[in-house]
Short mmCIF file of C-alpha atoms and ligand atoms in Angstrom, two decimals:
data_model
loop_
_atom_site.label_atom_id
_atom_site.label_comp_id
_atom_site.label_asym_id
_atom_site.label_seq_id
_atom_site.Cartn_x
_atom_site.Cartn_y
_atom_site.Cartn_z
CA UNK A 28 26.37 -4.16 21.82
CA UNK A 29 22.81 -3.81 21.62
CA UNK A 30 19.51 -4.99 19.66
CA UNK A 31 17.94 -2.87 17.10
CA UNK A 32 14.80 -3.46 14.88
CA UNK A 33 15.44 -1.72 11.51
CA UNK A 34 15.05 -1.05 8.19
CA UNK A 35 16.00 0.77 5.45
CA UNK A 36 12.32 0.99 3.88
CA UNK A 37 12.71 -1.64 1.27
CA UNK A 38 9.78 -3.85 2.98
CA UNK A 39 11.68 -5.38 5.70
CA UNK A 40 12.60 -5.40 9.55
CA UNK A 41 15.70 -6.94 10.48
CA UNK A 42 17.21 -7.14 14.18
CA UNK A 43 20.25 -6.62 14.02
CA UNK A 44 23.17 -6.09 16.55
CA UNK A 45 25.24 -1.99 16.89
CA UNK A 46 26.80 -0.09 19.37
CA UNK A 47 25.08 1.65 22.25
CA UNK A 48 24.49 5.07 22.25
CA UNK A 49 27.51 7.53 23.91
CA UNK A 50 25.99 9.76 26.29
CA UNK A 51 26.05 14.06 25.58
CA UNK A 52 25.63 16.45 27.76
CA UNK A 53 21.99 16.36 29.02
CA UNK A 54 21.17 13.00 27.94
CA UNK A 55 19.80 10.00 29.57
CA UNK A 56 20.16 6.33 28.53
CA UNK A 57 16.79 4.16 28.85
CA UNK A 58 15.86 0.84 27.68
CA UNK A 59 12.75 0.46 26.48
CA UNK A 60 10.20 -2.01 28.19
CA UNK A 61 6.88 -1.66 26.12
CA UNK A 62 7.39 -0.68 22.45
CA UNK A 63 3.75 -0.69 20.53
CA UNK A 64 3.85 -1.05 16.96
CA UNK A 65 1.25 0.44 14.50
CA UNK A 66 0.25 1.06 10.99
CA UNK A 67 2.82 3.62 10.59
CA UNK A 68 6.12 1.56 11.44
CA UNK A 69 4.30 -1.07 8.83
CA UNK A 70 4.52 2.01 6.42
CA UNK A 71 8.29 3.05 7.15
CA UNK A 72 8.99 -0.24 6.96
CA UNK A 73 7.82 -0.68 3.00
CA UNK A 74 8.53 3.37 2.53
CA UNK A 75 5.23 4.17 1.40
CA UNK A 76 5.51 6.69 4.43
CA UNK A 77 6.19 11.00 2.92
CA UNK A 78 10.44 10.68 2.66
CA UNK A 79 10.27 13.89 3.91
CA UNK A 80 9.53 12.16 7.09
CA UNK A 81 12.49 9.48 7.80
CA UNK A 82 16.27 9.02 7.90
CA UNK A 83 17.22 5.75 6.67
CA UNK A 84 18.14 3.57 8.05
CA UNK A 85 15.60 3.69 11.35
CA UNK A 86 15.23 1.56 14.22
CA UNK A 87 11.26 1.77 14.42
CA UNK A 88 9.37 2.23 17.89
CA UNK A 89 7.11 6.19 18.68
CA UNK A 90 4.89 4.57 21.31
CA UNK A 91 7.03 2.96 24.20
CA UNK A 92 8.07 3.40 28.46
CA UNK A 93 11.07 2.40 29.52
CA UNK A 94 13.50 2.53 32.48
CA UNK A 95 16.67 4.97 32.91
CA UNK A 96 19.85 3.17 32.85
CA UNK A 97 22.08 5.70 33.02
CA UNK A 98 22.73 9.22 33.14
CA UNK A 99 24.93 11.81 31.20
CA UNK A 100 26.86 14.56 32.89
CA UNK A 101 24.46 17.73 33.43
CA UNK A 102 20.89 15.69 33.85
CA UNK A 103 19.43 17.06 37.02
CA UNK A 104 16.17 15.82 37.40
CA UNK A 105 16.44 12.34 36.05
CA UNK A 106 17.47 9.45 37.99
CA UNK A 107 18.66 5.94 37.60
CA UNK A 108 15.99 3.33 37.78
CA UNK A 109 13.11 5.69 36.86
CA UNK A 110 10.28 4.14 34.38
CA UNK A 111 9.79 6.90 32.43
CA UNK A 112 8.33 7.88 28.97
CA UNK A 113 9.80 10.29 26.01
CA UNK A 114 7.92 13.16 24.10
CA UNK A 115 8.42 11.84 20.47
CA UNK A 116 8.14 14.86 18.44
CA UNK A 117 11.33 17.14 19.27
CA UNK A 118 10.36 20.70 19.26
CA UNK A 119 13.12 23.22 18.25
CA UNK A 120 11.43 25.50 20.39
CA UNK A 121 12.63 28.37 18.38
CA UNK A 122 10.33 28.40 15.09
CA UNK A 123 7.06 30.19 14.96
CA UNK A 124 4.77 27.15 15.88
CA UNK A 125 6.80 25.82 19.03
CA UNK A 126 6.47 29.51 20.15
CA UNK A 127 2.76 29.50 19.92
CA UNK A 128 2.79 26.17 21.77
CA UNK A 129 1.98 24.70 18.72
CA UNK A 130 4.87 22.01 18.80
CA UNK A 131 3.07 19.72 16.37
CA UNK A 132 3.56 21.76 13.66
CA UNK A 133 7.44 22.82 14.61
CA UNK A 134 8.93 23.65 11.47
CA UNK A 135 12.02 21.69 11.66
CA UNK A 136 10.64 18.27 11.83
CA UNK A 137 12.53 15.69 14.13
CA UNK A 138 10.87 13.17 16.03
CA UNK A 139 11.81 9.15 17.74
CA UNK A 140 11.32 6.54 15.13
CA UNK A 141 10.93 8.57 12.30
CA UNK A 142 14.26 10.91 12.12
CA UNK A 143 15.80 9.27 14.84
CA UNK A 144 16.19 5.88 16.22
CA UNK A 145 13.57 4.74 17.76
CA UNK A 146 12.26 2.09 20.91
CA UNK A 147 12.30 -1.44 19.12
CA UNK A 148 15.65 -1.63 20.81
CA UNK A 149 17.96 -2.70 23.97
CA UNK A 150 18.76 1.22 24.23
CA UNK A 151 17.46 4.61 23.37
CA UNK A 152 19.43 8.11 24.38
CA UNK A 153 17.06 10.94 24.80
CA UNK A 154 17.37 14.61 25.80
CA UNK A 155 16.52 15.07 29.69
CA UNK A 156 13.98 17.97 29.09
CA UNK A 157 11.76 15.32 27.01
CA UNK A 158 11.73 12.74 29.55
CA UNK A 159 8.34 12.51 31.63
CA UNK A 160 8.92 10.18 34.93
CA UNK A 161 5.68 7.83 35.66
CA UNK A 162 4.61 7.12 38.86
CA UNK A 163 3.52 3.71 40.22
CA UNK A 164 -0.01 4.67 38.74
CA UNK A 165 0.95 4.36 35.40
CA UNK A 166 1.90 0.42 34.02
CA UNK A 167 4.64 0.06 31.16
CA UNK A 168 1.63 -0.52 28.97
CA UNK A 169 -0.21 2.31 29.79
CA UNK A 170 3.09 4.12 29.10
CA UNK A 171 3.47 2.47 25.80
CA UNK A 172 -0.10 4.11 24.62
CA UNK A 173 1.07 7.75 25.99
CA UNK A 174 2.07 8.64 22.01
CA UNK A 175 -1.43 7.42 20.67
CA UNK A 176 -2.91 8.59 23.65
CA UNK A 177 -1.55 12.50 23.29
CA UNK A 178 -2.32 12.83 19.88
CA UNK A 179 -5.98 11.82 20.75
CA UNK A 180 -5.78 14.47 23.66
CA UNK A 181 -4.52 17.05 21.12
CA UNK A 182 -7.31 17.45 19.11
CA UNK A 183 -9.73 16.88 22.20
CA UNK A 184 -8.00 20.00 23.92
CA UNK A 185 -8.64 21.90 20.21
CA UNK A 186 -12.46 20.56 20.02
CA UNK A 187 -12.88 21.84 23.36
CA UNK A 188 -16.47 19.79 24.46
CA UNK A 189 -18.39 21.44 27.20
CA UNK A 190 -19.37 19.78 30.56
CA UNK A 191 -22.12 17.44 29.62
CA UNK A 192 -21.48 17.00 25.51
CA UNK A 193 -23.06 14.05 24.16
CA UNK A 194 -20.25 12.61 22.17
CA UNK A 195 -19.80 10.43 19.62
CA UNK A 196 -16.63 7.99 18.28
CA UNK A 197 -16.65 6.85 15.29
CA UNK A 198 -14.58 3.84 14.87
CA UNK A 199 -13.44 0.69 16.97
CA UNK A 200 -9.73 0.36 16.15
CA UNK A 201 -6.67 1.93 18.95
CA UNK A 202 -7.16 5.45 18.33
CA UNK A 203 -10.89 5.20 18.99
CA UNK A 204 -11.55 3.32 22.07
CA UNK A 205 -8.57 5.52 23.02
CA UNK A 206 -10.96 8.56 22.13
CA UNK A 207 -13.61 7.31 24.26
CA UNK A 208 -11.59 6.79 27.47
CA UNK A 209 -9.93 10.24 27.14
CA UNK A 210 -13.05 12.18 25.94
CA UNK A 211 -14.15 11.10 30.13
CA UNK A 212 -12.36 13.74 31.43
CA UNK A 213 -13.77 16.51 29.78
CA UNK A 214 -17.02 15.51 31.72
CA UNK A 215 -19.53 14.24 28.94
CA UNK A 216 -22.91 13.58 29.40
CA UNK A 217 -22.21 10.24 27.33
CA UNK A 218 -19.93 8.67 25.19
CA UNK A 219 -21.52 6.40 22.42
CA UNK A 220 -19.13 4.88 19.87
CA UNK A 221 -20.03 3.11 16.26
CA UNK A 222 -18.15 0.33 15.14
CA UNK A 223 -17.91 -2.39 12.32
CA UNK A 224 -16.88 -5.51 14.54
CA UNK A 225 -19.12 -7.02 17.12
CA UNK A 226 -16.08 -8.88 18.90
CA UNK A 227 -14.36 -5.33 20.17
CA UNK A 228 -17.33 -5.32 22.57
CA UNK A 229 -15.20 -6.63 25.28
CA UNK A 230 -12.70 -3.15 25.02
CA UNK A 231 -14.96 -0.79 23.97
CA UNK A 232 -16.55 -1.68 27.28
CA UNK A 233 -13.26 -1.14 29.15
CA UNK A 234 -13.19 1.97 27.15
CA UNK A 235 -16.24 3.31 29.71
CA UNK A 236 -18.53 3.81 26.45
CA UNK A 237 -22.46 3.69 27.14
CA UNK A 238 -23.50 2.49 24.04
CA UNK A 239 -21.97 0.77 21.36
CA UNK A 240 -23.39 0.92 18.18
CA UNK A 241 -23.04 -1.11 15.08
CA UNK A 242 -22.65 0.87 11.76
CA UNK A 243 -25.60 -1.29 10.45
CA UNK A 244 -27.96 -0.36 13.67
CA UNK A 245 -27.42 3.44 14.10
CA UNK A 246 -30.32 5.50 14.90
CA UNK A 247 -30.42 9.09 14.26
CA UNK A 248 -29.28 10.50 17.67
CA UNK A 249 -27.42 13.33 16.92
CA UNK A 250 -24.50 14.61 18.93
CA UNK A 251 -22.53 17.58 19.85
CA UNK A 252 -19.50 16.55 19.17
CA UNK A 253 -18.04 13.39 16.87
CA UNK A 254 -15.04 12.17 16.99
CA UNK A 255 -13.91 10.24 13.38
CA UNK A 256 -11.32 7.78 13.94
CA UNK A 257 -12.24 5.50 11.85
CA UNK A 258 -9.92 6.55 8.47
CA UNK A 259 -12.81 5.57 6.22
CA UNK A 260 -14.83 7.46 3.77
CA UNK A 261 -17.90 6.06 5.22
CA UNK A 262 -17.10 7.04 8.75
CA UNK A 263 -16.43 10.32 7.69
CA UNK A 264 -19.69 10.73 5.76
CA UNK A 265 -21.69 9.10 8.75
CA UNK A 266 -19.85 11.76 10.67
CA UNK A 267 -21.75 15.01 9.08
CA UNK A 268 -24.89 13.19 9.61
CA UNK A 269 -24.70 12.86 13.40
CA UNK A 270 -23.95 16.27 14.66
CA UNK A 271 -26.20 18.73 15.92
CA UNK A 272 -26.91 22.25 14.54
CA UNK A 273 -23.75 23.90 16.21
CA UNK A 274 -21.98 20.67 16.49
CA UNK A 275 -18.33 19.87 16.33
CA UNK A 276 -16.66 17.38 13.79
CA UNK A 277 -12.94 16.16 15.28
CA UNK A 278 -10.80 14.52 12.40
CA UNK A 279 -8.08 12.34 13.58
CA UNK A 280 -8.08 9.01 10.70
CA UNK A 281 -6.65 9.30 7.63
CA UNK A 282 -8.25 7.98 4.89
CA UNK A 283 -5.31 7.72 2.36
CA UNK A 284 -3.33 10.13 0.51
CA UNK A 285 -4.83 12.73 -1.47
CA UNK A 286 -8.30 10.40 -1.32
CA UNK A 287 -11.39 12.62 -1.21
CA UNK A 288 -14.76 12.76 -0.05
CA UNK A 289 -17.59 14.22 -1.32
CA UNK A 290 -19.37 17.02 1.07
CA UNK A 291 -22.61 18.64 1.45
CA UNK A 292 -21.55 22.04 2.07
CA UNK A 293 -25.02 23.29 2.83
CA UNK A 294 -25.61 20.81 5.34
CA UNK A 295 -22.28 22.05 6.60
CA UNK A 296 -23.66 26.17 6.27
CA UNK A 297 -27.17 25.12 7.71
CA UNK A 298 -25.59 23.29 10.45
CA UNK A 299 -23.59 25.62 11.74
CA UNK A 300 -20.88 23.14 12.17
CA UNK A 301 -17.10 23.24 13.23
CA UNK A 302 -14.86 21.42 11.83
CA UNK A 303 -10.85 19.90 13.40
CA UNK A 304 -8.52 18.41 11.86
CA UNK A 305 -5.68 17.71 14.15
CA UNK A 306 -2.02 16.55 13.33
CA UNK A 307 0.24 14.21 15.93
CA UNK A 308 0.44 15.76 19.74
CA UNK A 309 1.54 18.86 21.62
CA UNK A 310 3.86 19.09 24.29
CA UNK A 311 1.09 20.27 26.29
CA UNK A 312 -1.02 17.74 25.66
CA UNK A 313 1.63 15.08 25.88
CA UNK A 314 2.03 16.54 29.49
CA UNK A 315 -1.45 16.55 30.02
CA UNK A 316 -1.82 12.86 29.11
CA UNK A 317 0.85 11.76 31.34
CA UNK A 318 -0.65 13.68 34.23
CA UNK A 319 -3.88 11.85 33.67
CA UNK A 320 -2.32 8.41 33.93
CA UNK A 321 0.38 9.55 36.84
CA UNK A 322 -2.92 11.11 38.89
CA UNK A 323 -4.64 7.19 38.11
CA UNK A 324 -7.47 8.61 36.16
CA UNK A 325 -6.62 7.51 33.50
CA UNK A 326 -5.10 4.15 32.94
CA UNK A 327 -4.94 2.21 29.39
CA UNK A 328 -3.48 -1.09 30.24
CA UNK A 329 -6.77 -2.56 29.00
CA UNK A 330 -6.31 -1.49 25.70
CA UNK A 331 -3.14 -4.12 25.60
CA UNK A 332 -4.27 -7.10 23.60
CA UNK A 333 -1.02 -9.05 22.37
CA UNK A 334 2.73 -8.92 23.81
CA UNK A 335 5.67 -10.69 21.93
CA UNK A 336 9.17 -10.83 23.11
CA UNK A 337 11.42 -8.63 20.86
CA UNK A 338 13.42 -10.99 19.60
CA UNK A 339 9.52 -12.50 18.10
CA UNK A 340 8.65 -9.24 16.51
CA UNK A 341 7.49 -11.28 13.41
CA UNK A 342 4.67 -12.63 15.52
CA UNK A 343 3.91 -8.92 16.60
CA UNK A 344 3.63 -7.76 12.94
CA UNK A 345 1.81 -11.33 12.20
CA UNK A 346 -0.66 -9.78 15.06
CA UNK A 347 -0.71 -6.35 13.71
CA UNK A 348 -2.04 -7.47 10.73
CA UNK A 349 -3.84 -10.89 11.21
CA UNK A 350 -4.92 -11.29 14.50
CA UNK A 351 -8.83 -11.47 15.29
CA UNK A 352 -10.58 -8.84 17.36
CA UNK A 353 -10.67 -8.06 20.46
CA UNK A 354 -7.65 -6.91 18.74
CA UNK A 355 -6.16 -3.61 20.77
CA UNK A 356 -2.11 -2.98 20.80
CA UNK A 357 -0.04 -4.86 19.76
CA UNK A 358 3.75 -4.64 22.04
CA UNK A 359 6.84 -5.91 21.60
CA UNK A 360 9.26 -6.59 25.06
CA UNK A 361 12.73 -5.85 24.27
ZN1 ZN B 411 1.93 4.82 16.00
ZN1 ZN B 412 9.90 24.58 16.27
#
């Protein structure tokens, strides 16, 4: 028997005890080390998440590493004992999208702790093609942050910035410190970053930014390419004020469902701007994420702020939602 975090999405998480997975063909058994949780399990949890979306009952967990425990008959390349990590989204590989290399948008949605069970567990079985092996370069908590990580690097590998872009973040929360430390390898000039709250200094830092702005002391640099992350309306509206004629706009935050913003479409005209919206990660750009930790030039452990033993996940969610900046992810250690 193993542990399983799960619910039904009636508002609560409940550990509870099942069987362990039986092996198929092609299959490898991990248990999962690092399991991050975010808003999103918070909104499968009370089922305010699209239906469309989730099988109920789900064990929660998309952003986790683990370690192989056992193999199924036919796995070639995956061994016993390796720490590895698990593309979340499964691509069908047959649809229009996958065949475009446009995974993200495969049109038979399936993905780890949304369709399927996911990491907040003693056990996961995954398909061996899906299963990335880390090297000694890349901790269990980097590992954890290769979901969040990817879908950053997703719409970084769409926005494209040239050797020596200015860029800008917009927003201190996971997703943008994480846009900060990625944007590095695309070889900007700098990487400035806005936030709301002071005491994140100490990981936007870590995060390799140069300078780190307060909303309330922004000058009028202008930049040629921002990144929202932020999910707010006034992010997004500080957003079209900071780019440069020919300037880029990245969307990753969400600022609530069917919520809308007023926009000056002649500053957007006159400005020559570009504008991405990007949706969850790529295999490509999961693979290119991974490489970046395995290489060692990337590595997120920083971003780690609070670890609770499984079996404490209320403290985890307590963190989630309470706990006072520097506030970065949040893990739980099954
Ligand atoms: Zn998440
Ligand atoms: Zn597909």
């Amino acid at each position: 028997m193993m542990l399983a975090l799960k619910t039904s999405g009636n508002g609560k998480l409940e550990l509870v005890e099942e069987s362990i997975p039986v092996l198929g063909m092609g299959q490898v058994l991990i248990q999962p080390v690092a399991v991050g949780i975010c808003a999103t399990d918070l909104e499968i949890t009370h089922g305010t998440i699209d239906p469309a979306y989730v099988n109920y009952p789900i064990t929660i967990g998309h952003e986790w590493s683990g370690v192989v425990v056992e193999c199924g008959e036919g796995v070639k390349r995956i061994n016993i004992g390796d720490r590895v990590v698990v593309q979340g989204i499964i691509p069908c590989e047959k649809c229009r999208e996958c065949k475009g290399g446009h995974t993200n948008r495969c049109e038979v949605y399936d993905e780890y702790g949304f369709t399927r069970n996911g990491a907040a567990s003693s056990a996961v079985c995954a398909q061996e093609h899906l299963v990335h092996v880390l090297t000694a370069k890349t901790s269990d908590e980097s590992g954890a942050l290769v979901e969040p990580a990817a879908v950053v690097t997703t719409g970084l590998l769409k926005a494209n910035p040239s050797d020596n872009a200015r860029i800008l973040v917009i927003g201190d929360g996971t997703i943008g410190l994480l846009s900060a430390k990625l944007a590095r390898a695309w070889k900007p000039s700098k990487v400035d970053l806005v936030g709301l709250r002071p005491e994140q200094g100490p990981l936007v830092a870590q995060a390799d930014v140069d300078t780190f702005f307060l909303t309330s002391d922004v000058n009028d640099e202008k930049y040629d390419l921002v990144i929202e992350a932020s999910g707010s309306k006034s992010g997004f509206e500080m957003s079209m004020t900071k780019m440069i004629r020919g300037g880029t706009l990245l969307v990753l935050g969400l600022i609530g469902h069917q919520e809308t913003i007023p926009l000056a479409v002649d500053d957007l005209v006159n400005g020559d701007f570009t504008m991405y919206g990007s949706f969850g990660y790529t295999s490509k750009a999961w693979a290119k994420t991974v490489e970046l930790l395995n290489s060692g030039e990337l590595d997120l452990t920083f971003l780690v702020t609070h670890k609770f033993p499984l079996t404490q996940w209320e403290l985890g969610v307590d963190a989630l939602l309470n706990a006072p900046a520097p506030r970065g992810k949040v893990l739980l250690l099954p």
